Amino acid sequence: MTETKRLKKNDGTKEAVSNGKASQIPVVHPRYSDLISRVKNFSIIESTLREGEQFANAFFDQETKIKIAKALDEFGVEYIEITSPAASEQSRLDCIAICNLGLKAKILTHVRCHMDDARIAVETGVDGLDVVIGTSSFLREFSHGKDMDYIIKQATEVIKFIQSKGLEVRFSSEDSFRSDLVDLLNLYKTVDKLGVNRVGIADTVGCADPRQVYELVRTLRGVVSCDIETHFHNDTGCAIANAYAALEAGATHIDTSVLGIGERNGITPLGGLVARMYTADREGVMAKYKLDKLRDVENLVAEAVQIQVPFNNYITGYCAFTHKAGIHAKAILNNPSTYEILDPHDFGMTRYVSIGHRLTGWNAVKNRAQQLDLALSDAEIKEVTQQIKQLADIKPLGVEEVDTLLRKFHHEKTSSEKAEDD
Amino acid sequence: MTETKRLKKNDGTKEAVSNGKASQIPVVHPRYSDLISRVKNFSIIESTLREGEQFANAFFDQETKIKIAKALDEFGVEYIEITSPAASEQSRLDCIAICNLGLKAKILTHVRCHMDDARIAVETGVDGLDVVIGTSSFLREFSHGKDMDYIIKQATEVIKFIQSKGLEVRFSSEDSFRSDLVDLLNLYKTVDKLGVNRVGIADTVGCADPRQVYELVRTLRGVVSCDIETHFHNDTGCAIANAYAALEAGATHIDTSVLGIGERNGITPLGGLVARMYTADREGVMAKYKLDKLRDVENLVAEAVQIQVPFNNYITGYCAFTHKAGIHAKAILNNPSTYEILDPHDFGMTRYVSIGHRLTGWNAVKNRAQQLDLALSDAEIKEVTQQIKQLADIKPLGVEEVDTLLRKFHHEKTSSEKAEDD
C-alpha cells in the first residue's frame, strides 16, 4: 500500500458487497482519508498463543500450539505472539518448536522488562520481543515520580541487549489508559530515541472508549517516530471499535486472539477485527488474509479450549448471515447488500434464511444443508423438507433441531448408500 | 440528573471499583464533560420483544413475552418495544396483553409509516409508536430526489394521527449511515417541526464506526430539537461503542436487546451497554437499573430462544470475572481494581480464579461453588477440592468439567441429606 494510494480521495461510494453484482451504494459521510489513518495499512499481532493462553480454559500442549500457529500462518497474520519462554520449561521448548516451523509470520514472544527473561528469549529463535513493563501498579508508582531513573535504566539495558542480537523490540506499558499521560509520553519518547521498533498501548482492564483511544494514539503519533501497537480488552464491549479508532489515529499494529480469548472475557477477536477492516477496505483485507480459513482457525481453537463458538460470533456465528422471514429475507433475495455489509461468500460462508417453521421451502433447506457441508440431492432435500414441515406445524423448530434433523437424515442416507456399496 | 450536575467538572479521578475499598485510580485523560454529552442522562429502549423476535431462533408465545416484559421492567429499562400489532393477529393480542400488565416501563410498538399500521397500533393501549420509514431502498430513491413530497405527506398524516391520540411518536429512517446526509437531515428537520418526540437513526446493516456515529449524531443534534434515538447492529463489532459515541454526541435513547439478539448477529446487547455505561457513570447506572437482575433476564431469554449464553458474554459470561493463575490472580487478591473495571458484586456476580488444575486451592473452589449457587459447607468444599486435584493431576480440567463435578457433588450431598431427612 503506497502513501499515494492511502491519501487517495474517498469519493463517498463503494462497491456493493453482493454476489458479484457491483452496484454503487452510498456510504455515510463522504470523507477524505485522514493523513494519519492506517486503516488501509496495518498488521495483526495474533496473540492466541500468549494472551489466549491466559484464557480460563486454555491449556495448549505443544502439538496444539503448532497446529494453531500453522493455521494462523495459513490465514495470513503478520505476527504470532507466544508465551514467554521464561514462564516454564515447556513454554521455552514450545517457543523453540514454533520458531523452527519456518512460518511466513514473524514470531514474537512477550516478556517482562527483565534481563533474565530477555536472555532466555533471545536464544529461542524468535524474530522479536514484545517487552512489557511490570504491572499497572509499577506505572502508578512511576506516575508519582518514583523510580523514574530506575525504569529508564532497566528499559535501556533490556532494549539494547535485544537490539544487539538483531531482533525486533517493542516496548509497552500496561493499563495505559489509567496511567499519567505526561509520564506515559515521556517514557515512550525515551524508548523511541533508543530505536525500538514499536511502542505499545494496552487497555489492560477494558475501560477505554474509542474517543479516548483516538486522542491518546493521535497524541502519541506526534511524539514517537516508531510504529504503535495497541492491545484492547473487551470488558465493556469496545475492543473492536477501539482497535479501529487506534488505526484511524495512526496506530500500525493490532493485537488479536482467535474468538477473542484471553484474561476475563478477552481482547479484540481476530474475526471481529477482520469484519470491521473488511467493511473499511474489502480489497485490501482480501488481498492480505485468506478469509475462508477463518472458520477453520476458530473451530480449531474452540475445540482446543472446549468452548462453543458463540451464537452471535462475527462472520462465523450461525446467525451472522441468517435472515428471518418477512421484509429482510425477501429483500436479501433481491439484493443482498440491502441488509448485508459482509458478503458471506468472501468468507467461505453462505447466506441462510430461517427455515424451522411451517412455511419453509426446499431452497432454504438446501441452503442450510450446504452450510453444514452435507451432500444431499435435490430429491433428498425435498424429502427432508417435508419432514421439517410436518414437525414445525406442531411447534417451530430451533436451528439446532433443524441441523440435528438434517445431519441425522444425511447420516442415514450416507449409511444406506454405503451399505448398498458394500 | 440535573443539567448542573451533568456539566460538573470531571476531576480526572474516580473511585476504585473494588470490594468496598475506595482507592483513587487515575482515569485516562482528565476531561471536562462535553456540553452535548448524554452519557449520564440516557434512556434504554429495550427491543428484545421486537428486534429480538427477528432473531433466527425466536418464537415467543404470549406467556414468554409477558415473562420477558416483566423481567425487563423489574430490571428497570425505561421503554419496552414490541412487535407491530399489524404483523399478525397474535401479535396484536400479545401487544394488548403487555399493555395491560401495568408496568412502570413505557410500552412502544414499532410500525411502518402507514396509516393502516398506525390505526391498529393506537387501539392497543401502547404509550407510543416507533414509526419507521419503509426500507433502505426507499430512502435511496428519496436520495435521488424521487417522491420527496410523497414521503413528507405520508409521514405528516401518520404523525398527526398518532399525536391526535395523545401518544408518543418517534420517526426513524432505516440504513441511516448509507443514506444521503442532506436528504436525511431535511427529513428529520421536517418531522421535528411536526413535533415528534424523537427521531431515530438506525445502522441497519452494522457498517458504522464510532467516529461516523459521533459526527452524524452531533450534526443532527444541531438540526432537531427533539430527542434522538439510535439503533446499532453488530455485524462489525461496534454496536456498543457506537451507542456510547451516540450518547457522547447528544443522542438520548439507545435501542438494546437481551444478549443482543436480532436480525443476523444482532444489535447492542443490554448487558454490554450496561457494562459500558457503568464504567462511565457507576452511581447513575446503579441508581437506574437493578444490575443484579441482569443474569436472570439473560437466562430467561437464552432459554426462550434456545441458545447458550456466550462464554465471553459481558458481565455474566463465565469468564467475565475469571482470573487465571499468575500475576493477574495474585494482584486481584490484593486489589481487584488492578485488573477489573467492573465490580462483580454490583451485578450479583462473584470473582473467580481458575481452579481446574493441580495447584488449585479450596478457597478458589468455594468461590466457584458460590457462583453456581451451590450451598456446600467448608468441609464439603475441601472434600470436592481433593477430587478435583486428583483428576487434574492427570489432565487439566475445563471449567465445564469442574462445574459438572461440583454440581454432581452438590446433588449427591443434597440427595443424601434429603434421604436422611425422610
Tab-separated table of C-alpha atoms in Angstrom, chain A:
chain	number	residue	atom	x	y	z
A	1	MET	CA	0.000	0.000	0.000
A	2	THR	CA	1.689	3.195	-1.155
A	3	GLU	CA	1.303	6.525	0.534
A	4	THR	CA	-0.237	7.943	-2.650
A	5	LYS	CA	-2.903	5.320	-2.610
A	6	ARG	CA	-3.624	5.822	1.054
A	7	LEU	CA	-4.175	9.511	0.515
A	8	LYS	CA	-6.470	8.989	-2.429
A	9	LYS	CA	-9.793	10.735	-2.188
A	10	ASN	CA	-12.685	8.635	-0.977
A	11	ASP	CA	-15.438	9.706	-3.334
A	12	GLY	CA	-18.202	8.622	-0.998
A	13	THR	CA	-19.244	5.499	-2.808
A	14	LYS	CA	-18.092	1.930	-2.621
A	15	GLU	CA	-18.824	-1.212	-4.479
A	16	ALA	CA	-21.728	-3.106	-3.089
A	17	VAL	CA	-20.756	-6.276	-1.326
A	18	SER	CA	-23.034	-8.696	-3.094
A	19	ASN	CA	-22.929	-11.811	-5.203
A	20	GLY	CA	-20.629	-10.423	-7.829
A	21	LYS	CA	-23.066	-7.639	-8.583
A	22	ALA	CA	-21.179	-4.402	-8.136
A	23	SER	CA	-23.799	-1.732	-7.613
A	24	GLN	CA	-22.967	1.679	-6.184
A	25	ILE	CA	-24.114	2.047	-2.606
A	26	PRO	CA	-23.597	5.351	-0.875
A	27	VAL	CA	-21.575	5.188	2.339
A	28	VAL	CA	-22.155	7.597	5.168
A	29	HIS	CA	-20.480	10.959	5.055
A	30	PRO	CA	-18.240	11.063	2.017
A	31	ARG	CA	-14.882	11.559	3.698
A	32	TYR	CA	-11.337	12.198	2.734
A	33	SER	CA	-8.979	9.764	4.404
A	34	ASP	CA	-7.122	11.302	7.295
A	35	LEU	CA	-3.403	11.625	6.604
A	36	ILE	CA	-2.539	9.699	9.753
A	37	SER	CA	-5.017	6.856	9.192
A	38	ARG	CA	-3.559	3.358	8.937
A	39	VAL	CA	-6.941	1.716	8.360
A	40	LYS	CA	-5.680	0.540	4.975
A	41	ASN	CA	-2.174	-0.333	6.094
A	42	PHE	CA	-1.980	-2.273	9.352
A	43	SER	CA	-0.553	-5.526	10.731
A	44	ILE	CA	-2.087	-8.114	13.028
A	45	ILE	CA	-0.145	-9.424	16.019
A	46	GLU	CA	-2.037	-12.631	16.730
A	47	SER	CA	-1.798	-13.448	20.423
A	48	THR	CA	-3.896	-16.592	20.835
A	49	LEU	CA	-0.736	-18.395	21.928
A	50	ARG	CA	0.054	-15.710	24.536
A	51	GLU	CA	-2.993	-13.703	25.640
A	52	GLY	CA	-5.164	-16.674	24.660
A	53	GLU	CA	-3.181	-18.950	26.965
A	54	GLN	CA	-4.373	-16.743	29.819
A	55	PHE	CA	-7.985	-17.656	28.990
A	56	ALA	CA	-9.560	-19.700	31.781
A	57	ASN	CA	-9.942	-22.876	29.688
A	58	ALA	CA	-6.674	-22.761	27.767
A	59	PHE	CA	-4.055	-25.473	28.322
A	60	PHE	CA	-2.252	-25.824	24.983
A	61	ASP	CA	0.154	-28.711	24.596
A	62	GLN	CA	2.940	-28.416	22.023
A	63	GLU	CA	1.031	-30.271	19.322
A	64	THR	CA	-1.934	-27.926	19.712
A	65	LYS	CA	0.281	-24.839	19.744
A	66	ILE	CA	1.894	-25.947	16.494
A	67	LYS	CA	-1.493	-26.621	14.879
A	68	ILE	CA	-2.744	-23.182	15.889
A	69	ALA	CA	0.453	-21.428	14.750
A	70	LYS	CA	0.254	-23.154	11.355
A	71	ALA	CA	-3.425	-22.285	10.961
A	72	LEU	CA	-2.781	-18.634	11.812
A	73	ASP	CA	0.123	-18.552	9.368
A	74	GLU	CA	-2.077	-20.081	6.698
A	75	PHE	CA	-4.720	-17.415	7.395
A	76	GLY	CA	-2.029	-14.799	6.860
A	77	VAL	CA	-1.453	-12.912	10.100
A	78	GLU	CA	1.756	-10.897	10.044
A	79	TYR	CA	2.919	-11.804	13.561
A	80	ILE	CA	2.318	-14.634	16.006
A	81	GLU	CA	2.956	-13.809	19.649
A	82	ILE	CA	3.683	-16.625	22.066
A	83	THR	CA	4.047	-17.047	25.817
A	84	SER	CA	7.338	-16.058	27.383
A	85	PRO	CA	9.908	-18.882	27.362
A	86	ALA	CA	10.696	-17.753	30.897
A	87	ALA	CA	7.242	-18.871	32.059
A	88	SER	CA	8.159	-22.554	32.222
A	89	GLU	CA	10.497	-25.091	30.679
A	90	GLN	CA	7.708	-26.426	28.473
A	91	SER	CA	6.920	-22.888	27.313
A	92	ARG	CA	10.562	-22.492	26.289
A	93	LEU	CA	10.567	-25.767	24.364
A	94	ASP	CA	7.277	-24.853	22.671
A	95	CYS	CA	8.688	-21.461	21.698
A	96	ILE	CA	11.712	-23.083	20.055
A	97	ALA	CA	9.493	-25.612	18.265
A	98	ILE	CA	7.290	-22.871	16.798
A	99	CYS	CA	10.316	-20.829	15.682
A	100	ASN	CA	11.610	-23.951	13.892
A	101	LEU	CA	8.434	-24.327	11.809
A	102	GLY	CA	9.686	-21.827	9.245
A	103	LEU	CA	6.414	-19.923	9.082
A	104	LYS	CA	5.887	-16.826	6.971
A	105	ALA	CA	4.609	-14.958	10.022
A	106	LYS	CA	7.168	-13.363	12.309
A	107	ILE	CA	7.327	-14.963	15.740
A	108	LEU	CA	7.306	-12.722	18.792
A	109	THR	CA	7.411	-13.548	22.438
A	110	HIS	CA	6.071	-11.445	25.262
A	111	VAL	CA	8.477	-10.857	28.133
A	112	ARG	CA	8.725	-8.745	31.230
A	113	CYS	CA	11.264	-5.923	31.178
A	114	HIS	CA	13.946	-8.002	32.913
A	115	MET	CA	17.340	-9.136	31.649
A	116	ASP	CA	16.636	-12.652	32.977
A	117	ASP	CA	13.592	-13.031	30.704
A	118	ALA	CA	15.277	-11.338	27.741
A	119	ARG	CA	18.347	-13.592	27.921
A	120	ILE	CA	16.220	-16.738	27.730
A	121	ALA	CA	14.007	-15.333	24.960
A	122	VAL	CA	16.736	-14.235	22.542
A	123	GLU	CA	18.086	-17.810	22.414
A	124	THR	CA	14.819	-19.382	21.177
A	125	GLY	CA	14.949	-18.208	17.573
A	126	VAL	CA	12.156	-15.615	17.798
A	127	ASP	CA	12.087	-12.649	15.423
A	128	GLY	CA	11.362	-10.171	18.154
A	129	LEU	CA	10.497	-9.488	21.772
A	130	ASP	CA	7.413	-7.694	22.999
A	131	VAL	CA	8.682	-6.173	26.219
A	132	VAL	CA	6.097	-5.130	28.777
A	133	ILE	CA	6.894	-3.045	31.791
A	134	GLY	CA	5.806	-4.629	35.057
A	135	THR	CA	2.242	-4.039	36.146
A	136	SER	CA	-0.039	-1.079	36.284
A	137	SER	CA	0.984	-0.505	39.896
A	138	PHE	CA	4.518	-0.061	38.619
A	139	LEU	CA	3.423	2.724	36.319
A	140	ARG	CA	1.320	4.227	39.066
A	141	GLU	CA	4.338	4.482	41.294
A	142	PHE	CA	6.170	5.907	38.339
A	143	SER	CA	3.439	8.481	37.897
A	144	HIS	CA	4.078	9.632	41.430
A	145	GLY	CA	7.637	10.395	40.434
A	146	LYS	CA	9.316	7.360	41.950
A	147	ASP	CA	11.954	5.265	40.283
A	148	MET	CA	11.959	7.151	37.007
A	149	ASP	CA	15.701	6.712	36.638
A	150	TYR	CA	15.434	3.057	37.578
A	151	ILE	CA	12.796	2.340	34.923
A	152	ILE	CA	14.683	4.161	32.193
A	153	LYS	CA	17.892	2.385	33.146
A	154	GLN	CA	16.281	-1.055	33.165
A	155	ALA	CA	14.446	-0.414	29.893
A	156	THR	CA	17.600	0.830	28.235
A	157	GLU	CA	19.588	-2.227	29.260
A	158	VAL	CA	16.933	-4.688	28.043
A	159	ILE	CA	16.262	-2.841	24.783
A	160	LYS	CA	19.963	-2.501	23.886
A	161	PHE	CA	20.538	-6.152	24.684
A	162	ILE	CA	17.730	-7.257	22.363
A	163	GLN	CA	18.951	-4.897	19.637
A	164	SER	CA	22.469	-6.325	19.987
A	165	LYS	CA	21.014	-9.692	18.987
A	166	GLY	CA	19.489	-8.162	15.860
A	167	LEU	CA	15.913	-8.761	16.972
A	168	GLU	CA	12.784	-6.598	16.801
A	169	VAL	CA	11.803	-4.943	20.042
A	170	ARG	CA	8.533	-3.480	21.197
A	171	PHE	CA	8.200	-1.614	24.478
A	172	SER	CA	4.778	-1.423	26.096
A	173	SER	CA	3.162	-0.203	29.275
A	174	GLU	CA	0.259	-1.921	30.978
A	175	ASP	CA	-3.030	-0.188	31.794
A	176	SER	CA	-2.058	2.760	29.599
A	177	PHE	CA	-5.479	4.407	29.830
A	178	ARG	CA	-5.291	4.780	33.591
A	179	SER	CA	-1.691	5.992	33.604
A	180	ASP	CA	-0.495	9.554	33.836
A	181	LEU	CA	-0.395	10.949	30.305
A	182	VAL	CA	2.765	13.018	30.704
A	183	ASP	CA	4.728	10.185	32.312
A	184	LEU	CA	3.484	7.809	29.632
A	185	LEU	CA	4.572	10.075	26.778
A	186	ASN	CA	7.893	10.741	28.461
A	187	LEU	CA	8.580	7.008	28.730
A	188	TYR	CA	7.592	6.320	25.115
A	189	LYS	CA	9.675	9.242	23.876
A	190	THR	CA	12.702	7.881	25.706
A	191	VAL	CA	12.407	4.345	24.286
A	192	ASP	CA	11.658	5.743	20.830
A	193	LYS	CA	15.004	7.532	20.947
A	194	LEU	CA	16.611	4.196	21.817
A	195	GLY	CA	15.308	2.965	18.475
A	196	VAL	CA	12.618	0.449	19.443
A	197	ASN	CA	10.550	-0.883	16.537
A	198	ARG	CA	7.244	-0.295	18.270
A	199	VAL	CA	5.782	1.183	21.397
A	200	GLY	CA	2.669	-0.460	22.785
A	201	ILE	CA	-0.505	0.893	24.336
A	202	ALA	CA	-2.583	-1.555	26.353
A	203	ASP	CA	-6.098	-1.186	27.710
A	204	THR	CA	-5.438	-3.938	30.242
A	205	VAL	CA	-8.745	-3.610	32.110
A	206	GLY	CA	-11.010	-2.848	29.126
A	207	CYS	CA	-12.045	0.618	30.284
A	208	ALA	CA	-11.188	2.725	27.229
A	209	ASP	CA	-13.692	4.079	24.700
A	210	PRO	CA	-12.956	4.914	21.057
A	211	ARG	CA	-12.675	8.676	21.506
A	212	GLN	CA	-10.156	8.241	24.314
A	213	VAL	CA	-8.207	5.794	22.159
A	214	TYR	CA	-8.228	8.146	19.196
A	215	GLU	CA	-6.991	11.030	21.370
A	216	LEU	CA	-4.212	9.062	23.071
A	217	VAL	CA	-2.920	7.373	19.898
A	218	ARG	CA	-3.065	10.587	17.924
A	219	THR	CA	-1.129	12.383	20.630
A	220	LEU	CA	1.422	9.572	20.788
A	221	ARG	CA	1.696	9.592	16.986
A	222	GLY	CA	3.085	13.132	17.265
A	223	VAL	CA	5.591	12.125	19.940
A	224	VAL	CA	7.249	8.967	18.607
A	225	SER	CA	8.523	8.078	15.159
A	226	CYS	CA	8.358	4.267	15.620
A	227	ASP	CA	5.352	2.036	14.988
A	228	ILE	CA	2.486	1.897	17.504
A	229	GLU	CA	0.964	-1.386	18.682
A	230	THR	CA	-2.333	-1.483	20.553
A	231	HIS	CA	-3.966	-4.091	22.793
A	232	PHE	CA	-7.589	-3.830	23.896
A	233	HIS	CA	-9.567	-5.893	26.387
A	234	ASN	CA	-13.275	-6.260	25.810
A	235	ASP	CA	-14.842	-5.942	29.275
A	236	THR	CA	-17.038	-3.052	28.174
A	237	GLY	CA	-17.567	-4.066	24.548
A	238	CYS	CA	-15.237	-1.655	22.770
A	239	ALA	CA	-12.263	-3.860	21.842
A	240	ILE	CA	-13.004	-3.923	18.106
A	241	ALA	CA	-14.088	-0.284	17.869
A	242	ASN	CA	-11.050	0.779	19.901
A	243	ALA	CA	-8.728	-1.089	17.539
A	244	TYR	CA	-10.367	0.661	14.605
A	245	ALA	CA	-10.112	4.065	16.301
A	246	ALA	CA	-6.439	3.374	17.032
A	247	LEU	CA	-5.779	2.684	13.341
A	248	GLU	CA	-7.647	5.841	12.375
A	249	ALA	CA	-5.334	7.735	14.719
A	250	GLY	CA	-2.171	6.233	13.259
A	251	ALA	CA	-1.557	3.009	15.181
A	252	THR	CA	0.118	0.404	12.983
A	253	HIS	CA	-0.318	-2.949	14.774
A	254	ILE	CA	-3.366	-4.530	16.430
A	255	ASP	CA	-3.255	-7.410	18.914
A	256	THR	CA	-5.925	-10.062	18.430
A	257	SER	CA	-6.758	-13.571	19.563
A	258	VAL	CA	-8.965	-16.175	17.943
A	259	LEU	CA	-12.533	-15.744	19.274
A	260	GLY	CA	-11.018	-13.035	21.469
A	261	ILE	CA	-9.904	-15.490	24.148
A	262	GLY	CA	-7.742	-14.060	26.937
A	263	GLU	CA	-7.920	-12.942	30.534
A	264	ARG	CA	-11.535	-12.432	31.672
A	265	ASN	CA	-13.765	-12.039	28.585
A	266	GLY	CA	-10.749	-11.419	26.364
A	267	ILE	CA	-9.435	-8.996	23.758
A	268	THR	CA	-10.145	-7.874	20.170
A	269	PRO	CA	-11.198	-11.049	18.345
A	270	LEU	CA	-9.424	-11.866	15.088
A	271	GLY	CA	-12.716	-12.494	13.263
A	272	GLY	CA	-14.372	-9.361	14.597
A	273	LEU	CA	-11.410	-7.192	13.612
A	274	VAL	CA	-11.420	-8.742	10.156
A	275	ALA	CA	-15.143	-7.971	9.778
A	276	ARG	CA	-14.537	-4.358	10.718
A	277	MET	CA	-11.491	-3.884	8.470
A	278	TYR	CA	-13.189	-5.661	5.544
A	279	THR	CA	-16.004	-3.120	5.780
A	280	ALA	CA	-13.457	-0.307	5.532
A	281	ASP	CA	-11.204	-1.880	2.872
A	282	ARG	CA	-12.587	-5.070	1.358
A	283	GLU	CA	-9.949	-5.422	-1.365
A	284	GLY	CA	-7.031	-4.796	0.972
A	285	VAL	CA	-8.243	-7.286	3.561
A	286	MET	CA	-8.989	-9.939	0.949
A	287	ALA	CA	-5.522	-9.498	-0.532
A	288	LYS	CA	-3.798	-9.901	2.844
A	289	TYR	CA	-5.753	-12.673	4.520
A	290	LYS	CA	-7.285	-15.994	3.472
A	291	LEU	CA	-10.728	-15.200	4.795
A	292	ASP	CA	-12.162	-18.618	4.025
A	293	LYS	CA	-9.721	-20.103	6.567
A	294	LEU	CA	-11.183	-18.081	9.435
A	295	ARG	CA	-13.798	-20.664	10.332
A	296	ASP	CA	-11.201	-23.446	10.487
A	297	VAL	CA	-8.932	-21.446	12.797
A	298	GLU	CA	-11.858	-20.647	15.063
A	299	ASN	CA	-13.073	-24.234	15.194
A	300	LEU	CA	-9.544	-25.421	15.955
A	301	VAL	CA	-9.177	-23.023	18.878
A	302	ALA	CA	-12.735	-23.548	20.136
A	303	GLU	CA	-12.094	-27.269	20.286
A	304	ALA	CA	-8.714	-26.806	21.962
A	305	VAL	CA	-10.203	-24.708	24.761
A	306	GLN	CA	-13.505	-26.574	24.966
A	307	ILE	CA	-15.876	-23.747	24.152
A	308	GLN	CA	-18.789	-23.274	21.779
A	309	VAL	CA	-18.382	-20.629	19.088
A	310	PRO	CA	-20.909	-18.027	20.359
A	311	PHE	CA	-24.252	-17.987	18.534
A	312	ASN	CA	-23.624	-14.363	17.613
A	313	ASN	CA	-19.956	-14.648	16.655
A	314	TYR	CA	-18.738	-12.292	13.944
A	315	ILE	CA	-18.842	-13.763	10.436
A	316	THR	CA	-18.905	-17.428	11.510
A	317	GLY	CA	-21.662	-17.431	14.148
A	318	TYR	CA	-24.587	-19.443	12.849
A	319	CYS	CA	-26.813	-16.390	12.654
A	320	ALA	CA	-24.291	-13.932	11.150
A	321	PHE	CA	-25.859	-14.410	7.729
A	322	THR	CA	-29.246	-15.641	8.871
A	323	HIS	CA	-32.281	-13.723	7.722
A	324	LYS	CA	-35.732	-14.391	9.055
A	325	ALA	CA	-38.935	-14.390	7.112
A	326	GLY	CA	-40.505	-11.086	6.161
A	327	ILE	CA	-39.095	-7.988	4.590
A	328	HIS	CA	-35.429	-8.811	5.308
A	329	ALA	CA	-35.470	-12.295	3.786
A	330	LYS	CA	-37.327	-11.029	0.735
A	331	ALA	CA	-35.033	-8.043	0.162
A	332	ILE	CA	-31.968	-10.209	0.657
A	333	LEU	CA	-33.056	-12.439	-2.217
A	334	ASN	CA	-33.369	-9.413	-4.499
A	335	ASN	CA	-30.161	-7.663	-3.459
A	336	PRO	CA	-28.038	-8.981	-0.592
A	337	SER	CA	-26.332	-5.659	0.008
A	338	THR	CA	-29.661	-4.276	1.211
A	339	TYR	CA	-29.154	-5.964	4.573
A	340	GLU	CA	-25.583	-7.279	4.444
A	341	ILE	CA	-22.354	-5.340	4.726
A	342	LEU	CA	-20.300	-8.550	4.616
A	343	ASP	CA	-20.523	-10.900	1.660
A	344	PRO	CA	-20.709	-14.410	3.176
A	345	HIS	CA	-19.050	-15.928	0.113
A	346	ASP	CA	-15.866	-13.960	0.731
A	347	PHE	CA	-15.549	-15.879	3.996
A	348	GLY	CA	-16.447	-19.300	2.651
A	349	MET	CA	-19.850	-18.940	4.305
A	350	THR	CA	-23.290	-18.959	2.786
A	351	ARG	CA	-26.419	-16.996	3.443
A	352	TYR	CA	-29.193	-18.635	5.428
A	353	VAL	CA	-32.866	-17.826	5.529
A	354	SER	CA	-34.669	-19.087	8.634
A	355	ILE	CA	-36.332	-22.415	7.880
A	356	GLY	CA	-37.570	-24.023	11.088
A	357	HIS	CA	-41.192	-23.108	10.566
A	358	ARG	CA	-44.184	-24.485	8.699
A	359	LEU	CA	-43.782	-22.079	5.764
A	360	THR	CA	-40.266	-23.199	4.956
A	361	GLY	CA	-39.268	-24.097	1.395
A	362	TRP	CA	-36.819	-26.590	-0.034
A	363	ASN	CA	-34.497	-23.939	-1.477
A	364	ALA	CA	-33.941	-22.552	2.002
A	365	VAL	CA	-33.380	-26.033	3.415
A	366	LYS	CA	-30.885	-26.783	0.635
A	367	ASN	CA	-29.008	-23.612	1.570
A	368	ARG	CA	-28.643	-24.786	5.165
A	369	ALA	CA	-27.525	-28.280	4.160
A	370	GLN	CA	-24.752	-26.697	2.093
A	371	GLN	CA	-23.698	-24.553	5.058
A	372	LEU	CA	-23.340	-27.750	7.064
A	373	ASP	CA	-21.343	-29.436	4.280
A	374	LEU	CA	-23.996	-32.130	3.893
A	375	ALA	CA	-24.127	-33.523	0.346
A	376	LEU	CA	-27.774	-34.208	-0.472
A	377	SER	CA	-29.532	-34.429	-3.832
A	378	ASP	CA	-32.469	-32.138	-4.605
A	379	ALA	CA	-34.843	-35.086	-4.256
A	380	GLU	CA	-33.408	-35.832	-0.831
A	381	ILE	CA	-33.673	-32.167	0.194
A	382	LYS	CA	-37.339	-32.186	-0.787
A	383	GLU	CA	-37.850	-35.316	1.276
A	384	VAL	CA	-36.265	-33.848	4.419
A	385	THR	CA	-38.116	-30.559	3.862
A	386	GLN	CA	-41.388	-32.454	4.191
A	387	GLN	CA	-40.192	-33.914	7.484
A	388	ILE	CA	-39.328	-30.421	8.785
A	389	LYS	CA	-42.690	-29.027	7.689
A	390	GLN	CA	-44.584	-31.784	9.486
A	391	LEU	CA	-42.658	-31.264	12.733
A	392	ALA	CA	-42.796	-27.463	12.558
A	393	ASP	CA	-46.554	-27.490	12.083
A	394	ILE	CA	-46.839	-28.619	15.696
A	395	LYS	CA	-44.109	-26.377	17.127
A	396	PRO	CA	-41.477	-24.160	15.494
A	397	LEU	CA	-38.032	-25.789	15.352
A	398	GLY	CA	-34.839	-24.152	16.586
A	399	VAL	CA	-31.845	-24.054	14.266
A	400	GLU	CA	-30.120	-26.749	16.338
A	401	GLU	CA	-33.148	-29.021	15.917
A	402	VAL	CA	-33.233	-28.497	12.168
A	403	ASP	CA	-29.492	-29.079	11.985
A	404	THR	CA	-29.777	-32.272	14.004
A	405	LEU	CA	-32.581	-33.438	11.750
A	406	LEU	CA	-30.533	-32.644	8.629
A	407	ARG	CA	-27.430	-34.350	9.989
A	408	LYS	CA	-29.406	-37.426	11.010
A	409	PHE	CA	-31.110	-37.559	7.618
A	410	HIS	CA	-27.740	-37.199	5.863
A	411	HIS	CA	-26.186	-39.870	8.063
A	412	GLU	CA	-28.989	-42.308	7.271
A	413	LYS	CA	-28.694	-41.628	3.543
A	414	THR	CA	-24.911	-41.978	3.611
A	415	SER	CA	-25.091	-45.153	5.703
A	416	SER	CA	-27.666	-46.736	3.415
A	417	GLU	CA	-25.590	-45.801	0.325
A	418	LYS	CA	-22.525	-47.270	1.992
A	419	ALA	CA	-24.458	-50.412	2.874
A	420	GLU	CA	-25.515	-50.680	-0.780
A	421	ASP	CA	-21.883	-50.221	-1.898
A	422	ASP	CA	-20.643	-52.958	0.445
